Short mmCIF file of C-alpha atoms in Angstrom, two decimals:
data_model
loop_
_atom_site.label_atom_id
_atom_site.label_comp_id
_atom_site.label_asym_id
_atom_site.label_seq_id
_atom_site.Cartn_x
_atom_site.Cartn_y
_atom_site.Cartn_z
CA ALA A 592 79.18 92.76 92.85
CA GLN A 593 82.38 93.95 94.44
CA LYS A 594 82.51 96.11 97.48
CA VAL A 595 85.05 97.45 99.92
CA THR A 596 84.02 98.66 103.34
CA GLN A 597 86.13 100.81 105.59
CA ALA A 598 83.98 101.30 108.62
CA GLN A 599 86.27 103.79 110.31
CA THR A 600 85.72 107.24 108.86
CA GLU A 601 88.23 109.04 111.03
CA ILE A 602 90.78 107.95 113.58
CA SER A 603 92.82 110.22 115.82
CA VAL A 604 95.83 109.02 117.75
CA VAL A 605 98.78 110.50 119.52
CA GLU A 606 102.25 109.93 118.18
CA LYS A 607 103.81 106.57 119.00
CA GLU A 608 100.48 104.87 119.39
CA ASP A 609 99.72 101.84 117.25
CA VAL A 610 96.68 102.09 115.02
CA THR A 611 94.79 99.55 112.93
CA LEU A 612 92.72 100.46 109.90
CA ASP A 613 90.03 97.97 109.05
CA CYS A 614 89.03 96.81 105.59
CA VAL A 615 86.35 94.29 104.69
CA TYR A 616 85.69 93.29 101.11
CA GLU A 617 83.12 91.41 99.07
CA THR A 618 83.71 89.65 95.79
CA ARG A 619 82.57 86.55 93.94
CA ASP A 620 85.85 86.26 92.08
CA THR A 621 88.18 83.48 93.17
CA THR A 622 91.19 85.43 92.02
CA TYR A 623 91.47 88.99 93.17
CA TYR A 624 93.89 91.56 94.48
CA LEU A 625 93.72 93.78 97.50
CA PHE A 626 95.51 97.08 97.87
CA TRP A 627 96.19 99.83 100.34
CA TYR A 628 96.91 103.38 99.23
CA LYS A 629 97.83 106.47 101.17
CA GLN A 630 96.52 109.86 100.07
CA PRO A 631 98.25 112.79 101.76
CA PRO A 632 96.73 116.30 101.62
CA SER A 633 98.45 116.96 98.30
CA GLY A 634 96.12 114.42 96.73
CA GLU A 635 98.37 111.95 94.97
CA LEU A 636 97.84 108.28 95.70
CA VAL A 637 100.78 106.48 97.24
CA PHE A 638 100.81 102.74 96.70
CA LEU A 639 101.50 100.80 99.88
CA ILE A 640 100.83 97.15 99.19
CA ARG A 641 99.22 94.64 96.88
CA ARG A 642 98.16 91.20 97.99
CA ASN A 643 96.66 88.49 95.80
CA SER A 644 93.90 86.19 96.97
CA PHE A 645 96.12 83.13 97.11
CA ASP A 646 98.67 84.65 99.43
CA GLU A 647 97.38 84.91 102.96
CA GLN A 648 100.72 85.51 104.53
CA ASN A 649 100.86 88.57 106.66
CA GLU A 650 103.37 91.18 105.63
CA ILE A 651 105.50 93.62 107.52
CA SER A 652 107.30 96.58 106.02
CA GLY A 653 108.96 98.77 108.57
CA ARG A 654 106.26 100.22 110.80
CA TYR A 655 103.52 98.94 108.47
CA SER A 656 101.94 95.52 108.66
CA TRP A 657 98.99 93.89 106.96
CA ASN A 658 96.74 91.08 108.11
CA PHE A 659 94.88 89.29 105.34
CA GLN A 660 92.21 86.82 106.41
CA LYS A 661 90.09 85.25 103.70
CA SER A 662 87.85 83.58 106.28
CA THR A 663 86.57 86.98 107.36
CA SER A 664 87.19 88.77 104.05
CA SER A 665 89.37 91.29 105.80
CA PHE A 666 92.61 93.00 104.94
CA ASN A 667 93.56 95.16 107.90
CA PHE A 668 96.44 97.59 108.04
CA THR A 669 98.40 98.40 111.19
CA ILE A 670 100.80 101.26 111.71
CA THR A 671 103.11 100.74 114.65
CA ALA A 672 104.48 103.69 116.58
CA SER A 673 102.56 106.19 114.48
CA GLN A 674 104.14 109.46 113.43
CA VAL A 675 102.71 112.82 112.44
CA VAL A 676 103.77 112.14 108.84
CA ASP A 677 101.40 109.19 108.79
CA SER A 678 98.48 111.62 108.84
CA ALA A 679 96.57 111.05 105.62
CA VAL A 680 93.55 109.32 104.16
CA TYR A 681 94.08 105.60 103.65
CA PHE A 682 92.15 103.68 101.05
CA CYS A 683 91.68 99.97 100.79
CA ALA A 684 90.90 98.75 97.27
CA LEU A 685 89.89 95.58 95.47
CA ARG A 686 90.52 94.41 91.93
CA GLY A 687 88.79 91.28 90.72
CA GLY A 688 88.37 89.62 87.36
CA THR A 689 88.30 92.89 85.48
CA ASP A 690 90.97 95.56 85.75
CA LYS A 691 88.65 97.88 87.61
CA LEU A 692 89.91 98.98 90.98
CA ILE A 693 87.15 99.51 93.51
CA PHE A 694 88.00 101.75 96.42
CA GLY A 695 86.64 101.82 99.93
CA THR A 696 85.41 105.06 101.40
CA GLY A 697 88.72 105.73 103.08
CA THR A 698 89.83 106.29 106.65
CA ARG A 699 91.22 109.66 107.65
CA LEU A 700 94.03 109.20 110.11
CA GLN A 701 95.21 112.11 112.21
CA VAL A 702 98.32 111.66 114.28
CA PHE A 703 98.88 114.36 116.85
CA PRO A 704 102.27 115.20 118.32
CA GLY B 1006 109.87 109.24 89.56
CA ALA B 1007 106.33 109.33 88.31
CA VAL B 1008 105.42 106.88 85.61
CA VAL B 1009 102.03 108.44 84.97
CA SER B 1010 101.66 112.17 84.66
CA GLN B 1011 98.57 114.34 84.61
CA HIS B 1012 98.26 117.84 83.30
CA PRO B 1013 97.17 120.32 84.46
CA SER B 1014 97.46 119.60 88.15
CA TRP B 1015 94.88 122.24 88.85
CA VAL B 1016 92.57 124.35 86.73
CA ILE B 1017 90.00 127.03 87.37
CA CYS B 1018 87.48 127.79 84.68
CA LYS B 1019 84.25 129.66 84.15
CA SER B 1020 80.95 127.89 84.03
CA GLY B 1021 80.06 126.82 80.50
CA THR B 1022 83.59 126.31 79.28
CA SER B 1023 85.24 123.00 78.45
CA VAL B 1024 88.34 121.72 80.16
CA LYS B 1025 90.75 119.06 78.95
CA ILE B 1026 92.86 116.96 81.30
CA GLU B 1027 95.70 114.85 79.97
CA CYS B 1028 97.02 111.59 81.35
CA ARG B 1029 100.32 110.30 80.05
CA SER B 1030 102.17 107.09 80.73
CA LEU B 1031 105.81 108.09 80.72
CA ASP B 1032 107.76 104.89 80.37
CA PHE B 1033 105.34 102.29 79.09
CA GLN B 1034 102.59 101.96 76.54
CA ALA B 1035 99.20 101.74 78.16
CA THR B 1036 96.40 100.20 76.15
CA THR B 1037 94.10 100.70 79.10
CA MET B 1038 93.71 103.72 81.32
CA PHE B 1039 91.12 104.57 83.93
CA TRP B 1040 89.58 107.84 85.03
CA TYR B 1041 88.43 108.40 88.58
CA ARG B 1042 86.64 111.26 90.24
CA GLN B 1043 86.93 112.23 93.86
CA PHE B 1044 84.72 114.74 95.64
CA PRO B 1045 86.10 116.41 98.77
CA LYS B 1046 86.46 113.97 101.64
CA GLN B 1047 85.01 111.16 99.59
CA SER B 1048 86.29 108.06 97.88
CA LEU B 1049 87.51 107.63 94.34
CA MET B 1050 84.74 106.67 91.98
CA LEU B 1051 85.58 105.02 88.69
CA MET B 1052 84.17 107.04 85.82
CA ALA B 1053 85.32 105.15 82.77
CA THR B 1054 87.80 102.78 81.24
CA SER B 1055 89.76 104.27 78.39
CA ASN B 1056 90.87 101.86 75.68
CA GLU B 1057 93.41 102.84 73.07
CA GLY B 1058 91.89 102.93 69.62
CA SER B 1059 88.33 102.30 70.72
CA LYS B 1060 85.52 103.94 72.61
CA ALA B 1061 85.72 104.35 76.32
CA THR B 1062 83.55 102.26 78.58
CA TYR B 1063 81.62 104.39 81.03
CA GLU B 1064 80.38 103.39 84.44
CA GLN B 1065 76.70 103.58 85.20
CA GLY B 1066 75.55 107.09 85.88
CA VAL B 1067 78.44 108.82 84.14
CA GLU B 1068 77.37 111.05 81.27
CA LYS B 1069 79.29 110.16 78.13
CA ASP B 1070 78.55 113.45 76.44
CA LYS B 1071 79.64 115.38 79.49
CA PHE B 1072 82.91 113.60 80.07
CA LEU B 1073 84.57 112.93 76.74
CA ILE B 1074 87.43 110.47 76.81
CA ASN B 1075 89.91 110.06 74.00
CA HIS B 1076 92.71 107.51 74.05
CA ALA B 1077 94.32 108.33 70.75
CA SER B 1078 97.77 106.94 71.45
CA LEU B 1079 99.33 104.30 73.64
CA THR B 1080 100.72 106.91 76.01
CA LEU B 1081 97.95 109.49 76.18
CA SER B 1082 94.37 109.57 77.33
CA THR B 1083 92.42 112.79 77.66
CA LEU B 1084 89.33 113.63 79.66
CA THR B 1085 87.35 116.64 78.49
CA VAL B 1086 84.72 118.06 80.80
CA THR B 1087 82.33 119.76 78.43
CA SER B 1088 80.28 122.80 79.38
CA ALA B 1089 81.57 122.58 82.91
CA HIS B 1090 79.40 123.66 85.82
CA PRO B 1091 80.23 124.17 89.50
CA GLU B 1092 78.99 120.68 90.36
CA ASP B 1093 81.73 119.29 88.11
CA SER B 1094 84.34 120.72 90.46
CA SER B 1095 86.27 117.74 91.70
CA PHE B 1096 89.61 115.97 91.82
CA TYR B 1097 90.15 113.82 88.74
CA ILE B 1098 92.72 111.03 88.83
CA CYS B 1099 93.83 108.74 86.05
CA SER B 1100 95.59 105.43 86.20
CA ALA B 1101 97.37 103.42 83.54
CA LYS B 1102 97.80 99.69 83.35
CA ARG B 1103 101.30 98.50 82.65
CA PRO B 1104 100.95 95.71 80.08
CA TYR B 1105 104.36 94.07 80.34
CA GLY B 1106 107.59 93.97 82.26
CA SER B 1107 108.36 93.46 85.91
CA HIS B 1108 105.17 95.18 87.01
CA ALA B 1109 102.88 93.81 84.33
CA GLY B 1110 99.26 94.32 85.19
CA GLU B 1111 99.94 96.96 87.82
CA LEU B 1112 97.98 100.18 87.84
CA PHE B 1113 99.95 103.38 88.19
CA PHE B 1114 98.21 106.58 89.21
CA GLY B 1115 98.73 110.12 88.05
CA GLU B 1116 99.10 112.98 90.47
CA GLY B 1117 95.52 114.10 89.98
CA SER B 1118 93.95 117.24 88.53
CA ARG B 1119 91.88 119.54 90.66
CA LEU B 1120 89.11 121.25 88.71
CA THR B 1121 87.28 124.26 90.09
CA VAL B 1122 84.41 125.65 88.07
CA LEU B 1123 83.30 129.14 89.02
#
Protein backbone atom coordinates (compact mmCIF):
# COMPACT_ATOMS: atom_id res chain seq x y z
CA ALA A 1 0.00 0.00 0.00
CA GLN A 2 1.11 3.53 -0.65
CA LYS A 3 0.74 6.32 1.82
CA VAL A 4 1.82 9.90 2.24
CA THR A 5 1.88 11.53 5.65
CA GLN A 6 2.04 15.24 6.26
CA ALA A 7 2.03 15.51 10.01
CA GLN A 8 1.76 19.28 10.10
CA THR A 9 -1.84 20.33 9.61
CA GLU A 10 -1.26 24.05 9.88
CA ILE A 11 1.79 26.23 10.19
CA SER A 12 1.82 29.96 10.85
CA VAL A 13 4.89 32.10 10.37
CA VAL A 14 5.74 35.73 10.04
CA GLU A 15 7.10 37.04 6.78
CA LYS A 16 10.79 36.43 6.17
CA GLU A 17 10.88 33.40 8.41
CA ASP A 18 12.06 30.10 6.96
CA VAL A 19 9.59 27.24 7.14
CA THR A 20 9.91 23.51 6.47
CA LEU A 21 6.99 21.32 5.49
CA ASP A 22 7.45 17.67 6.29
CA CYS A 23 6.47 14.73 4.13
CA VAL A 24 6.93 11.05 4.88
CA TYR A 25 5.91 8.37 2.42
CA GLU A 26 5.43 4.62 2.27
CA THR A 27 5.67 2.45 -0.80
CA ARG A 28 6.86 -1.01 -1.79
CA ASP A 29 7.70 0.11 -5.29
CA THR A 30 11.37 0.47 -6.14
CA THR A 31 10.62 3.08 -8.74
CA TYR A 32 8.40 5.92 -7.72
CA TYR A 33 7.95 9.66 -8.00
CA LEU A 34 7.41 12.27 -5.34
CA PHE A 35 5.71 15.59 -5.90
CA TRP A 36 4.88 18.82 -4.17
CA TYR A 37 1.89 20.91 -5.18
CA LYS A 38 0.66 24.26 -3.98
CA GLN A 39 -3.07 24.93 -3.73
CA PRO A 40 -3.94 28.60 -3.25
CA PRO A 41 -7.44 29.65 -2.12
CA SER A 42 -8.65 29.65 -5.72
CA GLY A 43 -8.30 25.88 -5.70
CA GLU A 44 -6.14 25.06 -8.68
CA LEU A 45 -3.13 22.85 -8.09
CA VAL A 46 0.22 24.39 -8.87
CA PHE A 47 2.98 21.92 -9.63
CA LEU A 48 6.18 22.67 -7.75
CA ILE A 49 8.50 19.72 -8.17
CA ARG A 50 8.82 16.10 -9.18
CA ARG A 51 11.58 13.85 -7.95
CA ASN A 52 12.15 10.23 -8.95
CA SER A 53 13.30 7.58 -6.52
CA PHE A 54 16.74 7.27 -8.05
CA ASP A 55 17.62 10.91 -7.70
CA GLU A 56 18.37 11.85 -4.13
CA GLN A 57 20.00 15.11 -4.94
CA ASN A 58 18.54 18.01 -3.11
CA GLU A 59 17.10 20.76 -5.25
CA ILE A 60 16.88 24.48 -4.90
CA SER A 61 14.66 26.75 -6.94
CA GLY A 62 14.72 30.33 -5.81
CA ARG A 63 13.37 30.45 -2.27
CA TYR A 64 12.22 26.82 -2.48
CA SER A 65 14.34 23.81 -1.64
CA TRP A 66 13.64 20.13 -1.26
CA ASN A 67 15.40 17.50 0.79
CA PHE A 68 14.85 13.93 -0.35
CA GLN A 69 16.13 11.19 1.94
CA LYS A 70 15.30 7.61 1.01
CA SER A 71 16.77 6.33 4.27
CA THR A 72 13.99 8.03 6.20
CA SER A 73 11.41 7.99 3.39
CA SER A 74 11.10 11.73 3.61
CA PHE A 75 10.75 14.49 1.07
CA ASN A 76 10.71 17.77 2.96
CA PHE A 77 10.07 21.18 1.47
CA THR A 78 11.62 24.39 2.77
CA ILE A 79 10.59 27.92 1.93
CA THR A 80 13.26 30.47 2.73
CA ALA A 81 12.33 34.03 3.63
CA SER A 82 8.62 33.31 3.40
CA GLN A 83 6.25 35.82 1.87
CA VAL A 84 2.54 36.44 2.28
CA VAL A 85 1.98 35.08 -1.24
CA ASP A 86 3.29 31.73 -0.05
CA SER A 87 0.13 31.30 2.02
CA ALA A 88 -1.61 28.23 0.65
CA VAL A 89 -2.15 24.54 1.25
CA TYR A 90 0.80 22.42 0.21
CA PHE A 91 0.39 18.81 -0.78
CA CYS A 92 3.03 16.16 -1.00
CA ALA A 93 2.15 13.30 -3.35
CA LEU A 94 3.47 9.90 -4.39
CA ARG A 95 3.15 7.99 -7.63
CA GLY A 96 4.37 4.42 -7.76
CA GLY A 97 4.07 1.60 -10.26
CA THR A 98 0.63 2.67 -11.40
CA ASP A 99 -0.22 6.14 -12.63
CA LYS A 100 -2.26 6.87 -9.53
CA LEU A 101 -1.15 9.90 -7.61
CA ILE A 102 -1.67 9.58 -3.87
CA PHE A 103 -1.84 12.81 -1.95
CA GLY A 104 -0.97 13.57 1.63
CA THR A 105 -3.45 15.39 3.81
CA GLY A 106 -1.84 18.73 3.12
CA THR A 107 -0.28 21.43 5.25
CA ARG A 108 -1.93 24.82 5.44
CA LEU A 109 0.70 27.52 5.57
CA GLN A 110 -0.21 31.00 6.71
CA VAL A 111 2.37 33.72 6.35
CA PHE A 112 1.56 36.89 8.23
CA PRO A 113 2.98 40.28 7.33
CA GLY B 1 -1.37 28.48 -20.28
CA ALA B 2 -3.50 25.64 -19.04
CA VAL B 3 -3.10 22.34 -20.78
CA VAL B 4 -6.07 20.76 -19.03
CA SER B 5 -9.32 22.61 -18.73
CA GLN B 6 -12.40 21.87 -16.66
CA HIS B 7 -15.87 23.17 -17.19
CA PRO B 8 -17.81 24.47 -15.40
CA SER B 9 -15.53 25.93 -12.77
CA TRP B 10 -18.43 26.14 -10.39
CA VAL B 11 -22.01 24.93 -10.43
CA ILE B 12 -24.97 25.14 -8.10
CA CYS B 13 -27.81 22.72 -8.56
CA LYS B 14 -30.91 21.48 -6.80
CA SER B 15 -30.97 18.20 -4.99
CA GLY B 16 -32.00 15.36 -7.27
CA THR B 17 -30.62 16.81 -10.47
CA SER B 18 -27.63 15.52 -12.41
CA VAL B 19 -24.56 17.57 -13.12
CA LYS B 20 -21.93 16.99 -15.79
CA ILE B 21 -18.35 18.19 -15.46
CA GLU B 22 -16.02 18.17 -18.43
CA CYS B 23 -12.27 17.70 -18.46
CA ARG B 24 -10.39 18.50 -21.64
CA SER B 25 -6.75 18.10 -22.53
CA LEU B 26 -5.99 21.07 -24.72
CA ASP B 27 -2.76 20.27 -26.48
CA PHE B 28 -2.28 16.53 -26.18
CA GLN B 29 -4.29 13.37 -26.48
CA ALA B 30 -4.87 11.76 -23.13
CA THR B 31 -5.72 8.08 -23.08
CA THR B 32 -5.83 8.22 -19.32
CA MET B 33 -7.45 10.80 -17.09
CA PHE B 34 -8.11 10.81 -13.38
CA TRP B 35 -10.90 12.27 -11.28
CA TYR B 36 -10.32 13.49 -7.76
CA ARG B 37 -12.64 14.79 -5.11
CA GLN B 38 -11.73 17.23 -2.39
CA PHE B 39 -13.91 18.10 0.58
CA PRO B 40 -13.30 21.45 2.30
CA LYS B 41 -9.98 21.53 4.10
CA GLN B 42 -9.23 17.96 3.17
CA SER B 43 -6.97 16.15 0.78
CA LEU B 44 -7.62 15.06 -2.76
CA MET B 45 -9.05 11.59 -2.96
CA LEU B 46 -8.79 9.64 -6.18
CA MET B 47 -12.24 8.61 -7.36
CA ALA B 48 -11.55 6.83 -10.61
CA THR B 49 -9.26 6.33 -13.55
CA SER B 50 -10.83 7.20 -16.86
CA ASN B 51 -9.61 5.23 -19.86
CA GLU B 52 -10.41 6.28 -23.39
CA GLY B 53 -12.62 3.76 -25.12
CA SER B 54 -13.17 1.56 -22.10
CA LYS B 55 -14.86 1.57 -18.75
CA ALA B 56 -13.51 3.65 -15.94
CA THR B 57 -11.81 2.01 -13.01
CA TYR B 58 -13.28 3.15 -9.72
CA GLU B 59 -11.55 3.31 -6.39
CA GLN B 60 -12.95 1.36 -3.49
CA GLY B 61 -15.95 3.03 -1.94
CA VAL B 62 -16.83 5.16 -4.96
CA GLU B 63 -20.30 4.48 -6.33
CA LYS B 64 -20.11 3.76 -10.04
CA ASP B 65 -23.77 4.48 -10.62
CA LYS B 66 -23.52 7.75 -8.76
CA PHE B 67 -20.46 9.09 -10.50
CA LEU B 68 -20.65 8.24 -14.18
CA ILE B 69 -17.43 8.67 -16.11
CA ASN B 70 -17.26 8.76 -19.88
CA HIS B 71 -14.00 9.08 -21.80
CA ALA B 72 -15.39 9.12 -25.30
CA SER B 73 -12.50 10.86 -27.02
CA LEU B 74 -8.79 11.30 -26.51
CA THR B 75 -9.26 14.87 -25.31
CA LEU B 76 -12.42 14.68 -23.24
CA SER B 77 -13.53 12.91 -20.11
CA THR B 78 -16.78 13.72 -18.36
CA LEU B 79 -17.92 13.12 -14.81
CA THR B 80 -21.65 13.09 -14.23
CA VAL B 81 -22.92 13.28 -10.68
CA THR B 82 -26.31 11.66 -10.90
CA SER B 83 -29.20 12.58 -8.61
CA ALA B 84 -26.96 14.91 -6.69
CA HIS B 85 -27.49 15.47 -2.99
CA PRO B 86 -25.96 18.01 -0.61
CA GLU B 87 -23.35 15.50 0.54
CA ASP B 88 -22.04 15.42 -3.03
CA SER B 89 -21.05 19.07 -2.71
CA SER B 90 -17.32 19.12 -3.20
CA PHE B 91 -14.43 20.29 -5.34
CA TYR B 92 -13.81 17.94 -8.24
CA ILE B 93 -10.45 17.99 -10.01
CA CYS B 94 -9.35 16.07 -13.06
CA SER B 95 -5.90 15.29 -14.32
CA ALA B 96 -4.68 14.04 -17.66
CA LYS B 97 -1.62 11.99 -18.39
CA ARG B 98 0.53 13.25 -21.22
CA PRO B 99 1.49 10.16 -23.23
CA TYR B 100 4.37 11.53 -25.30
CA GLY B 101 6.66 14.46 -25.83
CA SER B 102 8.96 16.34 -23.51
CA HIS B 103 6.70 15.78 -20.52
CA ALA B 104 5.66 12.23 -21.30
CA GLY B 105 4.07 10.57 -18.32
CA GLU B 106 3.39 13.81 -16.48
CA LEU B 107 0.00 14.46 -14.98
CA PHE B 108 -1.55 17.84 -15.66
CA PHE B 109 -4.40 19.08 -13.51
CA GLY B 110 -7.49 21.02 -14.44
CA GLU B 111 -8.57 24.09 -12.55
CA GLY B 112 -11.20 22.20 -10.60
CA SER B 113 -15.00 22.39 -10.48
CA ARG B 114 -16.79 23.39 -7.35
CA LEU B 115 -20.18 21.71 -6.99
CA THR B 116 -22.76 22.96 -4.52
CA VAL B 117 -25.97 20.98 -4.19
CA LEU B 118 -28.81 22.79 -2.46
